[in-house]
Structures are given as C-alpha cells and as structure tokens.
PDB file of C-alpha atoms in Angstrom:
ATOM      1  CA  UNK A  13      21.651  63.770 -26.925  1.00 89.00           C
ATOM      2  CA  UNK A  14      24.921  62.445 -28.299  1.00 91.00           C
ATOM      3  CA  UNK A  15      25.654  63.094 -31.955  1.00 95.00           C
ATOM      4  CA  UNK A  16      28.592  62.130 -34.127  1.00 97.00           C
ATOM      5  CA  UNK A  17      28.778  63.969 -37.424  1.00 97.00           C
ATOM      6  CA  UNK A  18      31.235  62.914 -40.110  1.00 97.00           C
ATOM      7  CA  UNK A  19      32.500  65.152 -42.884  1.00 97.00           C
ATOM      8  CA  UNK A  20      35.209  65.203 -45.521  1.00 97.00           C
ATOM      9  CA  UNK A  21      34.119  62.350 -47.731  1.00 97.00           C
ATOM     10  CA  UNK A  22      33.978  62.636 -51.487  1.00 97.00           C
ATOM     11  CA  UNK A  23      35.342  61.448 -54.803  1.00 98.00           C
ATOM     12  CA  UNK A  24      39.089  61.061 -55.214  1.00 98.00           C
ATOM     13  CA  UNK A  25      41.360  59.381 -57.724  1.00 98.00           C
ATOM     14  CA  UNK A  26      43.386  56.346 -56.787  1.00 98.00           C
ATOM     15  CA  UNK A  27      46.590  57.417 -55.117  1.00 98.00           C
ATOM     16  CA  UNK A  28      45.007  60.554 -53.746  1.00 98.00           C
ATOM     17  CA  UNK A  29      44.213  61.648 -50.200  1.00 98.00           C
ATOM     18  CA  UNK A  30      41.222  62.617 -48.116  1.00 98.00           C
ATOM     19  CA  UNK A  31      40.829  63.654 -44.499  1.00 98.00           C
ATOM     20  CA  UNK A  32      37.681  62.698 -42.647  1.00 98.00           C
ATOM     21  CA  UNK A  33      36.485  64.486 -39.544  1.00 98.00           C
ATOM     22  CA  UNK A  34      34.024  63.398 -36.887  1.00 98.00           C
ATOM     23  CA  UNK A  35      32.680  66.006 -34.506  1.00 97.00           C
ATOM     24  CA  UNK A  36      30.991  64.787 -31.349  1.00 96.00           C
ATOM     25  CA  UNK A  37      28.402  66.713 -29.380  1.00 92.00           C
ATOM     26  CA  UNK A  38      26.221  66.008 -26.388  1.00 91.00           C
ATOM     27  CA  UNK A  39      29.044  64.743 -24.209  1.00 91.00           C
ATOM     28  CA  UNK A  40      32.802  64.727 -24.125  1.00 90.00           C
ATOM     29  CA  UNK A  41      34.747  61.695 -25.298  1.00 90.00           C
ATOM     30  CA  UNK A  42      38.198  62.843 -24.193  1.00 89.00           C
ATOM     31  CA  UNK A  43      38.682  59.709 -22.092  1.00 91.00           C
ATOM     32  CA  UNK A  44      36.957  57.329 -24.473  1.00 94.00           C
ATOM     33  CA  UNK A  45      38.201  55.433 -27.468  1.00 96.00           C
ATOM     34  CA  UNK A  46      36.960  56.664 -30.827  1.00 97.00           C
ATOM     35  CA  UNK A  47      37.188  54.883 -34.113  1.00 97.00           C
ATOM     36  CA  UNK A  48      36.418  54.577 -37.776  1.00 98.00           C
ATOM     37  CA  UNK A  49      34.648  51.759 -39.554  1.00 98.00           C
ATOM     38  CA  UNK A  50      33.610  51.332 -43.163  1.00 98.00           C
ATOM     39  CA  UNK A  51      31.079  49.407 -45.180  1.00 98.00           C
ATOM     40  CA  UNK A  52      31.429  48.707 -48.872  1.00 97.00           C
ATOM     41  CA  UNK A  53      28.440  47.688 -51.019  1.00 92.00           C
ATOM     42  CA  UNK A  54      27.492  44.077 -50.379  1.00 95.00           C
ATOM     43  CA  UNK A  55      29.961  43.715 -47.521  1.00 97.00           C
ATOM     44  CA  UNK A  56      29.778  43.832 -43.766  1.00 97.00           C
ATOM     45  CA  UNK A  57      30.927  46.814 -41.775  1.00 97.00           C
ATOM     46  CA  UNK A  58      34.598  46.489 -40.900  1.00 98.00           C
ATOM     47  CA  UNK A  59      37.007  48.111 -38.494  1.00 98.00           C
ATOM     48  CA  UNK A  60      39.428  50.645 -39.974  1.00 98.00           C
ATOM     49  CA  UNK A  61      41.194  52.475 -37.163  1.00 98.00           C
ATOM     50  CA  UNK A  62      40.754  53.600 -33.584  1.00 98.00           C
ATOM     51  CA  UNK A  63      42.426  55.807 -31.035  1.00 97.00           C
ATOM     52  CA  UNK A  64      42.292  55.617 -27.259  1.00 96.00           C
ATOM     53  CA  UNK A  65      41.344  58.512 -25.021  1.00 92.00           C
ATOM     54  CA  UNK A  66      43.947  61.277 -24.956  1.00 79.00           C
ATOM     55  CA  UNK A  67      45.599  59.632 -27.963  1.00 75.00           C
ATOM     56  CA  UNK A  68      47.504  57.155 -25.821  1.00 82.00           C
ATOM     57  CA  UNK A  69      47.259  54.400 -28.380  1.00 95.00           C
ATOM     58  CA  UNK A  70      46.074  53.596 -31.884  1.00 97.00           C
ATOM     59  CA  UNK A  71      44.999  50.505 -33.782  1.00 97.00           C
ATOM     60  CA  UNK A  72      44.649  49.902 -37.512  1.00 98.00           C
ATOM     61  CA  UNK A  73      43.274  47.260 -39.809  1.00 98.00           C
ATOM     62  CA  UNK A  74      46.055  45.547 -41.738  1.00 98.00           C
ATOM     63  CA  UNK A  75      44.563  46.798 -44.998  1.00 98.00           C
ATOM     64  CA  UNK A  76      45.158  50.450 -44.085  1.00 98.00           C
ATOM     65  CA  UNK A  77      48.361  50.323 -42.042  1.00 98.00           C
ATOM     66  CA  UNK A  78      50.944  52.740 -43.357  1.00 98.00           C
ATOM     67  CA  UNK A  79      48.352  54.634 -45.410  1.00 98.00           C
ATOM     68  CA  UNK A  80      45.774  55.887 -42.891  1.00 98.00           C
ATOM     69  CA  UNK A  81      46.366  57.860 -39.703  1.00 98.00           C
ATOM     70  CA  UNK A  82      43.830  58.371 -36.944  1.00 98.00           C
ATOM     71  CA  UNK A  83      44.158  61.352 -34.627  1.00 97.00           C
ATOM     72  CA  UNK A  84      42.034  63.386 -32.267  1.00 96.00           C
ATOM     73  CA  UNK A  85      41.653  66.890 -30.886  1.00 95.00           C
ATOM     74  CA  UNK A  86      40.000  66.600 -27.505  1.00 93.00           C
ATOM     75  CA  UNK A  87      39.587  70.355 -27.224  1.00 94.00           C
ATOM     76  CA  UNK A  88      37.296  70.124 -30.246  1.00 95.00           C
ATOM     77  CA  UNK A  89      35.797  66.740 -29.306  1.00 94.00           C
ATOM     78  CA  UNK A  90      36.788  65.639 -32.802  1.00 96.00           C
ATOM     79  CA  UNK A  91      38.507  62.621 -34.316  1.00 97.00           C
ATOM     80  CA  UNK A  92      40.154  62.552 -37.737  1.00 98.00           C
ATOM     81  CA  UNK A  93      41.139  59.983 -40.307  1.00 98.00           C
ATOM     82  CA  UNK A  94      43.848  61.001 -42.748  1.00 98.00           C
ATOM     83  CA  UNK A  95      43.726  58.674 -45.746  1.00 98.00           C
ATOM     84  CA  UNK A  96      46.659  58.621 -48.150  1.00 98.00           C
ATOM     85  CA  UNK A  97      47.502  56.454 -51.154  1.00 98.00           C
ATOM     86  CA  UNK A  98      43.848  55.616 -51.571  1.00 98.00           C
ATOM     87  CA  UNK A  99      42.943  52.465 -53.463  1.00 98.00           C
ATOM     88  CA  UNK A 100      39.809  51.441 -55.321  1.00 97.00           C
ATOM     89  CA  UNK A 101      39.040  48.975 -52.542  1.00 97.00           C
ATOM     90  CA  UNK A 102      38.869  51.821 -50.017  1.00 98.00           C
ATOM     91  CA  UNK A 103      35.560  52.875 -51.554  1.00 98.00           C
ATOM     92  CA  UNK A 104      32.918  52.630 -48.835  1.00 98.00           C
ATOM     93  CA  UNK A 105      30.730  54.534 -46.447  1.00 98.00           C
ATOM     94  CA  UNK A 106      32.925  55.521 -43.504  1.00 98.00           C
ATOM     95  CA  UNK A 107      31.404  55.653 -40.055  1.00 98.00           C
ATOM     96  CA  UNK A 108      32.698  57.296 -36.924  1.00 98.00           C
ATOM     97  CA  UNK A 109      32.136  55.518 -33.619  1.00 97.00           C
ATOM     98  CA  UNK A 110      32.676  56.353 -29.979  1.00 96.00           C
ATOM     99  CA  UNK A 111      33.134  53.849 -27.212  1.00 95.00           C
ATOM    100  CA  UNK A 112      31.690  54.010 -23.743  1.00 91.00           C
ATOM    101  CA  UNK A 113      35.125  52.860 -22.514  1.00 91.00           C
ATOM    102  CA  UNK A 114      38.796  53.505 -23.103  1.00 89.00           C
ATOM    103  CA  UNK A 115      39.476  50.382 -25.114  1.00 89.00           C
ATOM    104  CA  UNK A 116      38.841  49.168 -28.650  1.00 91.00           C
ATOM    105  CA  UNK A 117      35.317  47.987 -28.181  1.00 89.00           C
ATOM    106  CA  UNK A 118      31.981  48.925 -26.730  1.00 91.00           C
ATOM    107  CA  UNK A 119      31.137  51.082 -29.709  1.00 95.00           C
ATOM    108  CA  UNK A 120      27.838  52.455 -28.474  1.00 95.00           C
ATOM    109  CA  UNK A 121      27.671  55.678 -30.456  1.00 96.00           C
ATOM    110  CA  UNK A 122      27.680  55.926 -34.248  1.00 97.00           C
ATOM    111  CA  UNK A 123      27.577  58.634 -36.877  1.00 97.00           C
ATOM    112  CA  UNK A 124      25.491  58.529 -40.033  1.00 97.00           C
ATOM    113  CA  UNK A 125      28.440  57.928 -42.319  1.00 97.00           C
ATOM    114  CA  UNK A 126      30.201  59.733 -45.134  1.00 98.00           C
ATOM    115  CA  UNK A 127      30.767  58.312 -48.602  1.00 98.00           C
ATOM    116  CA  UNK A 128      34.299  57.878 -49.901  1.00 98.00           C
ATOM    117  CA  UNK A 129      34.613  56.916 -53.541  1.00 98.00           C
ATOM    118  CA  UNK A 130      37.984  56.149 -55.104  1.00 98.00           C
ATOM    119  CA  UNK A 131      38.093  56.179 -58.884  1.00 97.00           C
ATOM    120  CA  UNK A 132      40.680  54.862 -61.322  1.00 95.00           C
TER     121      UNK A 132
END
C-alpha cells in the first residue's frame, strides 16, 4: 500500500521559513515525478512545485518562484519543499503528490496534507 506522509508544517511569521518533507512508502518513486500542491480556504487546490525523477528537472508556480525550492532524496524516498520569504497568501494545506510517470502530471498518489499558516 502506497503512503505519502507530509511533515514540517506549522505557524510562521511573514518573512520566515519552513521546510516540508514528504516520505513515501509502499513503493519507490525514484524514477517518478513528485510534487507539492496547496489548497487555501475557499480556493481550489493549486500546483506549487514539482521535481522529476532523479532530480533532472523542476517546475514552480509563478507565485513561489525564487522563494521555494523543491528537492528530493531518492535514498530516503523523500521529497522536500524549502519555503523562504513566506507571505500571508502562502497560508494553506500543503499536499505531497507522486506521479505514476516521469513528467509533471498523472498525480495518482496523494498525502493527507500539512497545514502551513503564515501570520503577520
């Protein structure tokens, strides 16, 4: 059974940093794209960042470019999201996703989410 478990969320002041982790179990995703999405209250889930298998490429939403960095450790079957210069509008539940393919799509596996709250 595949599981994605996020951790690292919490409350942070605007301008601060947080690092999210997503540990996968049940199968290896070394050759699959993995990504992060978020959903703010009253809004639809949106793409944040993703990384291809073996870290061969990354993609970011325009709203987080230059502030967030996605990375992975295939030995640990884990993907990370380093979030710097956090803004109030970054407040959301952040979800980890794994693709069945090595491209930015086909997100068939999802974690339960971790809350990130940015305060003023």
